[in-house]
Tab-separated table of C-alpha atoms in Angstrom:
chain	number	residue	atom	x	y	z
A	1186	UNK	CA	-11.801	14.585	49.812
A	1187	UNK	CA	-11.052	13.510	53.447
A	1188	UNK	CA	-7.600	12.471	54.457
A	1189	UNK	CA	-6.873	9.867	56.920
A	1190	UNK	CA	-6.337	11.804	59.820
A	1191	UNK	CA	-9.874	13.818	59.065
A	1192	UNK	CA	-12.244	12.483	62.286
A	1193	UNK	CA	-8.591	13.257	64.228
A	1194	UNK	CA	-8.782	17.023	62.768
A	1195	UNK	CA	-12.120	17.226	63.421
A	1196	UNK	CA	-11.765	16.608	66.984
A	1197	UNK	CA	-8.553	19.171	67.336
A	1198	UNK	CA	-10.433	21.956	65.983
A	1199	UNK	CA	-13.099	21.469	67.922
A	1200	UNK	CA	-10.725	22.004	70.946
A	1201	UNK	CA	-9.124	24.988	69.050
A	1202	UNK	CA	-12.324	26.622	68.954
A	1203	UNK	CA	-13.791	26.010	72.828
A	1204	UNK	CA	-10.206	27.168	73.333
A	1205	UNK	CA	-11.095	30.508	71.933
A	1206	UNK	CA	-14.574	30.396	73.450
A	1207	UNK	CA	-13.445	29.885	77.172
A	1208	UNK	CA	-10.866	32.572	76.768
A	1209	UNK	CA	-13.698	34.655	75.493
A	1210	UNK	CA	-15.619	33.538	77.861
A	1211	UNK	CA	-13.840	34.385	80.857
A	1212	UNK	CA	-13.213	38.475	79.312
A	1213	UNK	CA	-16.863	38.848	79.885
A	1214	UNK	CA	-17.048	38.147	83.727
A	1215	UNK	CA	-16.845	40.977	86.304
A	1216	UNK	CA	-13.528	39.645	87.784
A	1217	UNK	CA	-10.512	41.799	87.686
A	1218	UNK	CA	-8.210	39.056	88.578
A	1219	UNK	CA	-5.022	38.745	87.072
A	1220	UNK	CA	-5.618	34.479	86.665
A	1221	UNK	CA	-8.380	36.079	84.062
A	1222	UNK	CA	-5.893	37.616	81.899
A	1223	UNK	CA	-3.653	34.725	82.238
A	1224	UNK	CA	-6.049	32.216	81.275
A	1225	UNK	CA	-7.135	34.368	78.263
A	1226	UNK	CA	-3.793	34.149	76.831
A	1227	UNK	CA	-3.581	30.461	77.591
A	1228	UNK	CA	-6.854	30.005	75.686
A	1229	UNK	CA	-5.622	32.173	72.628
A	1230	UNK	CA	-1.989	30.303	72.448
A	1231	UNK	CA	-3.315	26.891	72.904
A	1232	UNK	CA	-5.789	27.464	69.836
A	1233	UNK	CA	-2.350	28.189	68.279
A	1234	UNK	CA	-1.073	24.838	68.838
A	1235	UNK	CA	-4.124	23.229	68.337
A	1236	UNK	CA	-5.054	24.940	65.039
A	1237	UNK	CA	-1.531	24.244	64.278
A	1238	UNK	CA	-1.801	20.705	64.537
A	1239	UNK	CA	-4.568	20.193	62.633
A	1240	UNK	CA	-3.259	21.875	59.536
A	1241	UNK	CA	-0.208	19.770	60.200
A	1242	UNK	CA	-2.024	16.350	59.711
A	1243	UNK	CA	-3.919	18.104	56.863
A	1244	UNK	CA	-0.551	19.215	54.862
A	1245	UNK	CA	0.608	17.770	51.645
A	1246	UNK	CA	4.118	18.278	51.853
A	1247	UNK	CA	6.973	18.518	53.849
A	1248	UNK	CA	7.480	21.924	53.408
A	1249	UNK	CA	4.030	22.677	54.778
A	1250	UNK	CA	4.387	20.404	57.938
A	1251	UNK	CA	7.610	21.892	58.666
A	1252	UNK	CA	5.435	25.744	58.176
A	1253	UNK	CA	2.776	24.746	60.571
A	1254	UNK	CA	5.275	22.855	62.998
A	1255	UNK	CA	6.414	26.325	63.668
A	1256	UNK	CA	3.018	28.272	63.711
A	1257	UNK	CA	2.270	25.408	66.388
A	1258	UNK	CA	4.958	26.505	68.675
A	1259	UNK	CA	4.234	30.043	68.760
A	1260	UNK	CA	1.947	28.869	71.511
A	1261	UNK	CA	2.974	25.920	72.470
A	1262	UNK	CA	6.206	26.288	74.458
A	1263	UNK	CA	4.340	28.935	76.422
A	1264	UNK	CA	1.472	26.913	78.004
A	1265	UNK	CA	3.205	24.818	80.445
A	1266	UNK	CA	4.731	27.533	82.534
A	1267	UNK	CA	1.613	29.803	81.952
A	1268	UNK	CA	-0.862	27.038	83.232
A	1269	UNK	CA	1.913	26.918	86.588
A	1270	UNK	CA	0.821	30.279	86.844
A	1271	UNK	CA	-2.889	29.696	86.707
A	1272	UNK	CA	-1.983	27.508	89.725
A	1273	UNK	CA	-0.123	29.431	91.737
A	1274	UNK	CA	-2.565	32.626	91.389
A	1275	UNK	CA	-5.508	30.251	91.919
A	1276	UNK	CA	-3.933	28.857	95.021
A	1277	UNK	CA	-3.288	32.324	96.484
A	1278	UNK	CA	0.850	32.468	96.061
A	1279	UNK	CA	1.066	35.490	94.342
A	1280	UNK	CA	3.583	36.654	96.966
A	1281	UNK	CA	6.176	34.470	94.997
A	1282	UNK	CA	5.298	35.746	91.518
A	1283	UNK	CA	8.252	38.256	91.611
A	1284	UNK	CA	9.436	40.220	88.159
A	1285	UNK	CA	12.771	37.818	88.109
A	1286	UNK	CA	10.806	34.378	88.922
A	1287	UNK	CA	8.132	35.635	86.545
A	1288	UNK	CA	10.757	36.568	83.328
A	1289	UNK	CA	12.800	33.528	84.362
A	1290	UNK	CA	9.892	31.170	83.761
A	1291	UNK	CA	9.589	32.312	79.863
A	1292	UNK	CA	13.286	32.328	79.229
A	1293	UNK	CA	13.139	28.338	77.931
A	1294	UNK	CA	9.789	29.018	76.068
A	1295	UNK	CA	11.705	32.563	74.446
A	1296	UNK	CA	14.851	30.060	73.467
A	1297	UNK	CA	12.123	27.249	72.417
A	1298	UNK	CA	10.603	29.554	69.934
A	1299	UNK	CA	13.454	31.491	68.444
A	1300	UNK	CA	15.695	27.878	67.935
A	1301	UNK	CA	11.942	26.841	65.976
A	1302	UNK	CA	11.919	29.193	63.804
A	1303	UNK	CA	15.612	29.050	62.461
A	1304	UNK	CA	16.163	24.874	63.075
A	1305	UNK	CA	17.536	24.962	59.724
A	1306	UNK	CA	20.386	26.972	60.840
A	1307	UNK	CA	21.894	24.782	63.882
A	1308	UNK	CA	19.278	21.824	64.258
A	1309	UNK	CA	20.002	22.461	67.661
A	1310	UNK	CA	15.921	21.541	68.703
A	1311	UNK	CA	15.349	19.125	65.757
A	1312	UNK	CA	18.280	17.155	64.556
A	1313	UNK	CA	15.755	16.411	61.251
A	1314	UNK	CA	12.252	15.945	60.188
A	1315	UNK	CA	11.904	13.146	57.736
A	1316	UNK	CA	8.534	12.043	55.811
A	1317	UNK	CA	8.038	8.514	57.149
A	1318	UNK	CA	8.362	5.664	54.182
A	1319	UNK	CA	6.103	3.344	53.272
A	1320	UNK	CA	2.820	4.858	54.770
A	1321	UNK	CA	-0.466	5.782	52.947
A	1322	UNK	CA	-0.737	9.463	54.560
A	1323	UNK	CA	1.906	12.267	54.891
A	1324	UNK	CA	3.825	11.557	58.096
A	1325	UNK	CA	6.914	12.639	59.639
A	1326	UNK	CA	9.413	11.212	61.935
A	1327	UNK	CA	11.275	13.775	64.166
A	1328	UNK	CA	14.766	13.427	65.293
A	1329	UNK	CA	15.262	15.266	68.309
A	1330	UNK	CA	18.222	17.870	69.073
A	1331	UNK	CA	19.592	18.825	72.326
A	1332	UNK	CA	17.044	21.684	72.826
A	1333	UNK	CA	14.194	19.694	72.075
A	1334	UNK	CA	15.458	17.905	75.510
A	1335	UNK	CA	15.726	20.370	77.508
A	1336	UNK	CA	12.181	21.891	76.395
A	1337	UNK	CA	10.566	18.860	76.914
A	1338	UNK	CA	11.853	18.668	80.776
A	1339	UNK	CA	10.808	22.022	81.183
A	1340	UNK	CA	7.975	21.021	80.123
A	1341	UNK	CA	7.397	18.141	82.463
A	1342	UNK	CA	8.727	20.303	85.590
A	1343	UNK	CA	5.863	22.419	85.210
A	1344	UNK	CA	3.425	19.996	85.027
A	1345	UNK	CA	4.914	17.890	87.797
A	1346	UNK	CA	4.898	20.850	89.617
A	1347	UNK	CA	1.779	21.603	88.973
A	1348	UNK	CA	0.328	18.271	90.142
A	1349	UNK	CA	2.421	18.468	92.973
A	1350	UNK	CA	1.268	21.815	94.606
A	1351	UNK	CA	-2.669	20.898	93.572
A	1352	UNK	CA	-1.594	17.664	95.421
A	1353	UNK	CA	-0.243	19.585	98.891
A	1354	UNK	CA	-3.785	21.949	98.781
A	1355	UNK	CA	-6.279	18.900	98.730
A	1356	UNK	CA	-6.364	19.049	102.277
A	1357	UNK	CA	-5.938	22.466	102.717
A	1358	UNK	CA	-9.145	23.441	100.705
A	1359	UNK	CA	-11.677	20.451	100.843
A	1360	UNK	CA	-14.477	22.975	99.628
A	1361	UNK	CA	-12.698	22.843	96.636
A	1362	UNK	CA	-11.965	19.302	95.761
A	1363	UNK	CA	-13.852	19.572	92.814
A	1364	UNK	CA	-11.839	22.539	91.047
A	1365	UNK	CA	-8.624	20.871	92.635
A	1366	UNK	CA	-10.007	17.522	90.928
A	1367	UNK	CA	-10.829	19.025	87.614
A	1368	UNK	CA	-7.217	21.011	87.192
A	1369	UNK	CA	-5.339	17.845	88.167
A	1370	UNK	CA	-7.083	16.142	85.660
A	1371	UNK	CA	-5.679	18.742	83.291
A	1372	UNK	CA	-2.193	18.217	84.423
A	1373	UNK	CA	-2.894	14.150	84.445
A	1374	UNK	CA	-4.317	14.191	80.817
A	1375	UNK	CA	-1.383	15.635	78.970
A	1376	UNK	CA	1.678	14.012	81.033
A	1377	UNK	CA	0.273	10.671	80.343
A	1378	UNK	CA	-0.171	11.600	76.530
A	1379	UNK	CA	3.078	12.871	76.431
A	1380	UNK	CA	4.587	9.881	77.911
A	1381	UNK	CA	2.365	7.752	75.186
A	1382	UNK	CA	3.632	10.303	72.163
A	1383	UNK	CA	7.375	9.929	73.190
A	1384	UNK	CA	6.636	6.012	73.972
């Protein structure tokens, strides 16, 4: 038996899954590059989230949802400042990819992660997480803690920035408009459903 949601699953494990086959994908190439290695782990954590997701729209409880809320964030908070990095390398500005700039990137993500995993503690990045009334399928409403905040402007400076430096290059590098094109639309994509999911 299907649950509401089950065309939406569908369509989230299907991105799970050409999220492990890219990351695959781009092992098996000659290149030595570090953007390979950085991708790779991109692929692997979003099929985290995304996997995560899914079984979070297929739970039957609220215990489950809050269990896969947290296996979703074991990639999640990591992706934004990892896909900056894809940037940067891909634009050639390794030269500012220092040890401190690099560790001081993941320190929100680190935070994000470990204030997950014991919410029910402090509720310091979810004030609650209460099953919504009145609907036919197993939904929550989140209320959001201070954290939660500052994670999601993190968030949203890395993409921003993002946008912004693919932005300054479009000139720079018209031979490659279209891979400029095609990341941007990556950045665009997600900031506009983010706006829509917290809309």
């Amino acid at each position: 038996m299907g649950t509401p949601y089950s065309a939406v699953i569908t369509l989230i494990v299907t991105a799970g899954v050409l999220n492990i086959i890219m990351g695959l994908y781009v092992l098996t190439g000659r290149s030595r590059l570090a953007t390979v290695k950085t991708f790779f782990i991109f692929s692997m954590l979003a099929a985290i989230y995304t996997f995560g997701a899914a079984l979070e729209l297929s739970s039957r409880s609220l215990q489950e949802i809050q269990f896969w809320i947290k296996f979703e964030y074991l990639g999640m908070p990591f992706l934004p400042p990892l896909n900056l990095l894809i940037i940067l390398t891909y634009l050639g500005m390794e030269r500012y990819l220092r040890p401190g700039l690099l560790i001081s990137m993941f320190i929100i993500p680190v935070v994000t992660l470990l204030l997950v995993m014991t919410n029910e503690r402090h509720h310091l990045y979810y004030r609650d997480i209460l099953l919504r009334p009145d609907v036919s399928a197993l939904k929550v409403d989140i209320v959001a803690g201070p954290w939660y905040i500052i994670q999601g402007a993190y968030t949203f400076a890395c993409l921003i920035g993002g946008v912004v430096l693919l932005l300054r290059s479009w000139r720079k590098m018209p031979s490659y408009r279209f891979q400029l094109g095609t990341m941007l639309m990556g950045l665009v994509l997600p900031l506009f459903g983010d706006f829509l999911y917290l809309g």
